Amino acid sequence: MAILASVALLVTEHRNQQLELLRTTLSVFIDPIKYLVNLPTVMIERTNESISSYTTLKDENKRLREDQLIHQTQLLKLEALEKENIRLRALLENSFKLGEQVLIAELLSVNMAPYEHIVVVNKGTRFGVHPQQPVLDANGVVGQVFRALPFSSEIMLITDLNHAIPVQVNRNGLLTIAVGSGQLNKLNLPFLPGNADIRPGDLLITSGLGGTFPQGYPVAVVDEFTSQPNKPFATITATPKAQLDRNRELMIVWSKSTPVPLITKPATTEPETKTHADK
């Protein structure tokens, strides 16, 4: 019966256009039903697309964060290399100004004992380093070689309690001795009377006395002068010119009269034997 009814409707529609109005009317009620039937499928597809997009964005965001971290780390390293290059250039420029032979040494470690200001560098006797050599940075005197080992050396800073350096006031040539205070930013001048011609801001340079430090190297700047009436000596402190707590590279200095020794291979006994035989 359903088939016959369908055939009859098709024949009627083909011969008569009156069923078009009925089709249009029914579509008003049927189309929403079709949309409702397709709605779950559409929602599932859109949800899957949203989840896929979210996952993709999350992975991409993670990758971008990792790339950003890597690039930031590289920038930090480049910044450190740039600052190291600036320091080395300053050391090189100052080595030419000094006019003496110098050797650049890198910092290896710092002695953490209280009041002992000793650092270790990566140059030793294999490079001709020996005790009591002056050590400088780009700004002034750092200290002197305290102990030289084959592959490293210990440097005693000028602020060590056991260190003393002969200095003179650059303004008037007044001679005195600067003694370490145990503080990296302070030197003491304990042997000047209260009427000494010295004032805050005076530059102290090496006097050349004692034979360790050649004359004319910047040492410190006077920052306090206190005269004490009841004591024979004044209280005078100075701030070192060298950046003792920031150095990564130091200059070990040789005098002009003493050339830097070269590293040579130990001589063998065979050449000596041949020489004696020739004789």
Short mmCIF file of C-alpha atoms in Angstrom, two decimals:
data_model
loop_
_atom_site.label_atom_id
_atom_site.label_comp_id
_atom_site.label_asym_id
_atom_site.label_seq_id
_atom_site.Cartn_x
_atom_site.Cartn_y
_atom_site.Cartn_z
CA MET A 1 0.00 0.00 0.00
CA ALA A 2 2.80 2.41 0.85
CA ILE A 3 4.41 1.76 -2.49
CA LEU A 4 1.16 2.32 -4.34
CA ALA A 5 0.57 5.53 -2.39
CA SER A 6 4.07 6.76 -3.21
CA VAL A 7 3.63 5.99 -6.91
CA ALA A 8 0.26 7.72 -6.91
CA LEU A 9 1.75 10.84 -5.29
CA LEU A 10 4.60 10.93 -7.78
CA VAL A 11 2.23 10.66 -10.72
CA THR A 12 -0.04 13.30 -9.25
CA GLU A 13 2.90 15.68 -8.63
CA HIS A 14 4.17 15.17 -12.14
CA ARG A 15 0.82 16.02 -13.68
CA ASN A 16 -0.34 18.60 -11.21
CA GLN A 17 1.71 21.33 -9.44
CA GLN A 18 -0.72 21.76 -6.53
CA LEU A 19 1.30 19.50 -4.24
CA GLU A 20 4.15 22.05 -4.31
CA LEU A 21 2.30 24.18 -1.78
CA LEU A 22 1.89 21.17 0.49
CA ARG A 23 5.62 20.37 0.11
CA THR A 24 6.58 23.90 1.08
CA THR A 25 4.27 23.85 4.08
CA LEU A 26 5.58 20.54 5.33
CA SER A 27 9.21 21.65 4.91
CA VAL A 28 8.61 24.38 7.49
CA PHE A 29 8.00 21.66 10.08
CA ILE A 30 10.41 19.03 8.79
CA ASP A 31 13.57 21.14 8.28
CA PRO A 32 14.00 21.95 12.02
CA ILE A 33 13.68 18.23 12.75
CA LYS A 34 16.48 17.51 10.26
CA TYR A 35 18.66 20.18 11.91
CA LEU A 36 17.97 18.66 15.33
CA VAL A 37 18.87 15.22 14.05
CA ASN A 38 22.19 16.52 12.62
CA LEU A 39 22.96 18.70 15.64
CA PRO A 40 24.78 16.03 17.75
CA THR A 41 27.00 15.12 14.80
CA VAL A 42 27.82 18.75 14.14
CA MET A 43 28.54 19.40 17.85
CA ILE A 44 30.81 16.37 18.07
CA GLU A 45 32.75 17.45 14.99
CA ARG A 46 33.15 21.01 16.28
CA THR A 47 34.18 19.73 19.70
CA ASN A 48 36.80 17.49 18.15
CA GLU A 49 38.09 20.39 16.09
CA SER A 50 38.24 22.60 19.18
CA ILE A 51 40.10 19.93 21.17
CA SER A 52 42.50 19.36 18.30
CA SER A 53 43.10 23.10 17.93
CA TYR A 54 43.63 23.49 21.69
CA THR A 55 46.10 20.60 21.74
CA THR A 56 47.96 22.03 18.76
CA LEU A 57 48.07 25.50 20.31
CA LYS A 58 49.22 24.07 23.64
CA ASP A 59 52.04 22.11 22.01
CA GLU A 60 53.06 25.11 19.94
CA ASN A 61 52.98 27.36 23.02
CA LYS A 62 55.20 24.88 24.89
CA ARG A 63 57.65 24.73 22.01
CA LEU A 64 57.77 28.53 21.76
CA ARG A 65 58.41 28.80 25.51
CA GLU A 66 61.27 26.30 25.23
CA ASP A 67 62.71 28.21 22.28
CA GLN A 68 62.40 31.45 24.20
CA LEU A 69 64.22 29.96 27.20
CA ILE A 70 67.00 28.66 24.97
CA HIS A 71 67.36 32.03 23.27
CA GLN A 72 67.40 33.85 26.61
CA THR A 73 70.15 31.53 27.83
CA GLN A 74 72.13 32.16 24.66
CA LEU A 75 71.68 35.91 25.11
CA LEU A 76 72.97 35.67 28.69
CA LYS A 77 76.04 33.80 27.47
CA LEU A 78 76.59 36.34 24.70
CA GLU A 79 76.28 39.15 27.23
CA ALA A 80 78.84 37.45 29.48
CA LEU A 81 81.19 36.98 26.51
CA GLU A 82 80.74 40.62 25.55
CA LYS A 83 81.66 41.78 29.05
CA GLU A 84 84.63 39.40 29.10
CA ASN A 85 85.75 40.83 25.78
CA ILE A 86 85.51 44.35 27.21
CA ARG A 87 87.59 43.34 30.25
CA LEU A 88 90.25 41.64 28.12
CA ARG A 89 90.41 44.65 25.81
CA ALA A 90 90.89 46.94 28.81
CA LEU A 91 93.66 44.68 30.13
CA LEU A 92 95.34 44.65 26.71
CA GLU A 93 95.19 48.43 26.39
CA ASN A 94 96.62 48.89 29.89
CA SER A 95 99.39 46.38 29.22
CA PHE A 96 100.61 48.61 26.38
CA LYS A 97 100.39 51.67 28.61
CA LEU A 98 102.46 49.99 31.33
CA GLY A 99 105.33 49.32 28.97
CA GLU A 100 106.27 46.12 30.79
CA GLN A 101 105.79 42.50 29.87
CA VAL A 102 102.56 41.04 31.20
CA LEU A 103 100.81 37.69 31.27
CA ILE A 104 97.02 37.41 31.38
CA ALA A 105 95.82 34.89 33.99
CA GLU A 106 92.27 33.72 34.65
CA LEU A 107 90.76 33.32 38.09
CA LEU A 108 90.32 29.72 39.26
CA SER A 109 89.16 30.00 42.88
CA VAL A 110 88.95 32.28 45.91
CA ASN A 111 90.18 31.44 49.40
CA MET A 112 87.13 31.65 51.68
CA ALA A 113 89.08 31.87 54.97
CA PRO A 114 88.11 34.97 57.00
CA TYR A 115 90.41 37.97 56.47
CA GLU A 116 92.66 35.97 54.09
CA HIS A 117 92.29 37.58 50.70
CA ILE A 118 94.00 35.06 48.43
CA VAL A 119 92.88 34.01 44.94
CA VAL A 120 94.19 31.28 42.64
CA VAL A 121 94.88 31.85 38.94
CA ASN A 122 95.64 29.42 36.11
CA LYS A 123 99.24 30.45 35.38
CA GLY A 124 102.25 29.05 37.25
CA THR A 125 105.95 28.33 37.03
CA ARG A 126 105.53 26.67 33.62
CA PHE A 127 104.81 30.20 32.34
CA GLY A 128 107.69 31.76 34.28
CA VAL A 129 105.58 33.04 37.18
CA HIS A 130 107.48 33.44 40.45
CA PRO A 131 106.70 34.72 43.97
CA GLN A 132 106.51 38.48 44.65
CA GLN A 133 105.51 39.38 41.11
CA PRO A 134 103.09 42.33 41.02
CA VAL A 135 99.57 41.59 39.82
CA LEU A 136 97.23 44.22 38.33
CA ASP A 137 93.86 44.60 36.68
CA ALA A 138 92.70 47.29 34.28
CA ASN A 139 92.30 49.81 37.12
CA GLY A 140 95.21 49.34 39.49
CA VAL A 141 97.27 47.10 41.74
CA VAL A 142 95.57 43.86 42.80
CA GLY A 143 98.34 42.25 44.85
CA GLN A 144 101.36 40.04 44.36
CA VAL A 145 102.15 36.40 43.68
CA PHE A 146 102.22 34.66 47.05
CA ARG A 147 102.99 31.11 45.93
CA ALA A 148 103.80 29.82 42.43
CA LEU A 149 103.00 26.23 41.51
CA PRO A 150 103.59 24.52 38.15
CA PHE A 151 100.06 25.01 36.81
CA SER A 152 98.63 27.72 39.09
CA SER A 153 99.59 30.55 41.40
CA GLU A 154 98.19 32.05 44.59
CA ILE A 155 97.74 35.81 44.58
CA MET A 156 97.64 37.74 47.86
CA LEU A 157 95.41 40.80 47.47
CA ILE A 158 96.51 44.17 48.79
CA THR A 159 93.60 44.09 51.28
CA ASP A 160 94.86 40.93 53.01
CA LEU A 161 95.77 41.55 56.66
CA ASN A 162 99.31 40.29 56.00
CA HIS A 163 99.94 42.54 53.01
CA ALA A 164 101.69 45.90 52.97
CA ILE A 165 102.65 47.98 49.95
CA PRO A 166 104.87 51.09 49.80
CA VAL A 167 102.93 53.98 48.28
CA GLN A 168 103.24 57.69 47.72
CA VAL A 169 100.71 60.48 47.37
CA ASN A 170 100.61 61.36 43.69
CA ARG A 171 99.88 65.02 44.47
CA ASN A 172 103.00 65.76 46.54
CA GLY A 173 105.15 62.60 46.63
CA LEU A 174 104.54 61.90 50.34
CA LEU A 175 105.78 58.37 51.13
CA THR A 176 103.98 55.89 53.38
CA ILE A 177 102.80 52.26 53.55
CA ALA A 178 99.29 50.98 52.81
CA VAL A 179 98.30 47.96 54.88
CA GLY A 180 95.48 45.49 54.24
CA SER A 181 92.43 45.82 56.46
CA GLY A 182 90.78 42.44 55.86
CA GLN A 183 88.01 44.19 53.89
CA LEU A 184 87.96 44.16 50.10
CA ASN A 185 87.09 47.85 49.83
CA LYS A 186 89.47 49.29 52.41
CA LEU A 187 93.17 49.93 53.00
CA ASN A 188 94.74 51.47 56.10
CA LEU A 189 97.56 54.01 56.21
CA PRO A 190 98.65 53.68 59.85
CA PHE A 191 102.05 55.41 59.77
CA LEU A 192 101.22 59.04 58.99
CA PRO A 193 101.08 61.77 61.67
CA GLY A 194 98.09 64.02 62.17
CA ASN A 195 99.76 66.93 60.38
CA ALA A 196 100.62 64.96 57.23
CA ASP A 197 99.84 66.62 53.91
CA ILE A 198 97.23 64.15 52.74
CA ARG A 199 93.56 64.67 52.10
CA PRO A 200 90.48 62.74 50.88
CA GLY A 201 90.58 62.24 47.12
CA ASP A 202 94.36 61.94 46.89
CA LEU A 203 95.57 59.20 44.57
CA LEU A 204 98.05 56.73 46.03
CA ILE A 205 100.51 55.12 43.62
CA THR A 206 103.30 52.61 44.07
CA SER A 207 106.52 54.30 45.18
CA GLY A 208 108.89 51.67 43.79
CA LEU A 209 110.49 51.12 47.19
CA GLY A 210 110.96 47.54 48.33
CA GLY A 211 111.63 46.22 44.84
CA THR A 212 108.36 44.33 44.39
CA PHE A 213 106.11 46.91 42.72
CA PRO A 214 107.54 49.21 40.04
CA GLN A 215 106.92 52.89 40.55
CA GLY A 216 103.77 54.62 39.33
CA TYR A 217 100.99 51.99 39.49
CA PRO A 218 97.63 53.27 40.88
CA VAL A 219 96.86 51.67 44.24
CA ALA A 220 94.01 53.47 46.03
CA VAL A 221 92.20 56.74 46.64
CA VAL A 222 92.14 58.31 50.11
CA ASP A 223 88.58 58.48 51.39
CA GLU A 224 88.97 59.42 55.07
CA PHE A 225 91.49 61.37 57.15
CA THR A 226 90.94 61.71 60.90
CA SER A 227 93.53 63.42 63.06
CA GLN A 228 93.63 62.20 66.67
CA PRO A 229 95.22 64.74 69.08
CA ASN A 230 96.10 62.19 71.76
CA LYS A 231 97.75 59.73 69.35
CA PRO A 232 100.92 60.10 67.27
CA PHE A 233 99.33 58.79 64.07
CA ALA A 234 96.18 59.76 62.21
CA THR A 235 93.44 57.37 61.13
CA ILE A 236 93.54 57.24 57.33
CA THR A 237 91.69 54.83 55.05
CA ALA A 238 91.67 54.44 51.28
CA THR A 239 89.63 52.57 48.68
CA PRO A 240 91.56 50.32 46.26
CA LYS A 241 91.45 51.31 42.60
CA ALA A 242 91.36 47.67 41.46
CA GLN A 243 88.02 45.86 41.38
CA LEU A 244 89.10 43.13 43.75
CA ASP A 245 85.71 41.44 44.02
CA ARG A 246 84.86 41.47 40.29
CA ASN A 247 87.99 40.39 38.46
CA ARG A 248 87.97 37.33 36.22
CA GLU A 249 91.26 38.12 34.48
CA LEU A 250 94.44 39.53 36.02
CA MET A 251 97.78 40.77 34.70
CA ILE A 252 101.00 39.30 36.11
CA VAL A 253 103.78 41.79 35.43
CA TRP A 254 107.48 41.39 34.64
CA SER A 255 109.92 44.29 34.83
CA LYS A 256 111.57 45.55 31.66
CA SER A 257 114.96 44.20 32.70
CA THR A 258 113.73 40.67 33.29
CA PRO A 259 112.28 39.02 30.16
CA VAL A 260 109.50 36.50 30.38
CA PRO A 261 111.17 33.06 30.35
CA LEU A 262 110.09 30.69 27.62
CA ILE A 263 108.79 27.16 28.24
CA THR A 264 111.42 24.78 26.86
CA LYS A 265 111.53 21.03 26.65
CA PRO A 266 113.98 19.30 29.01
CA ALA A 267 117.29 18.56 27.32
CA THR A 268 118.14 14.92 26.62
CA THR A 269 121.50 13.31 27.35
CA GLU A 270 122.08 12.08 23.78
CA PRO A 271 123.12 15.47 22.33
CA GLU A 272 125.58 15.96 25.23
CA THR A 273 127.16 12.53 24.55
CA LYS A 274 127.62 13.38 20.90
CA THR A 275 129.19 16.71 21.80
CA HIS A 276 131.74 15.06 24.06
CA ALA A 277 132.50 12.51 21.39
CA ASP A 278 133.09 15.22 18.83
CA LYS A 279 135.48 16.90 21.16
#
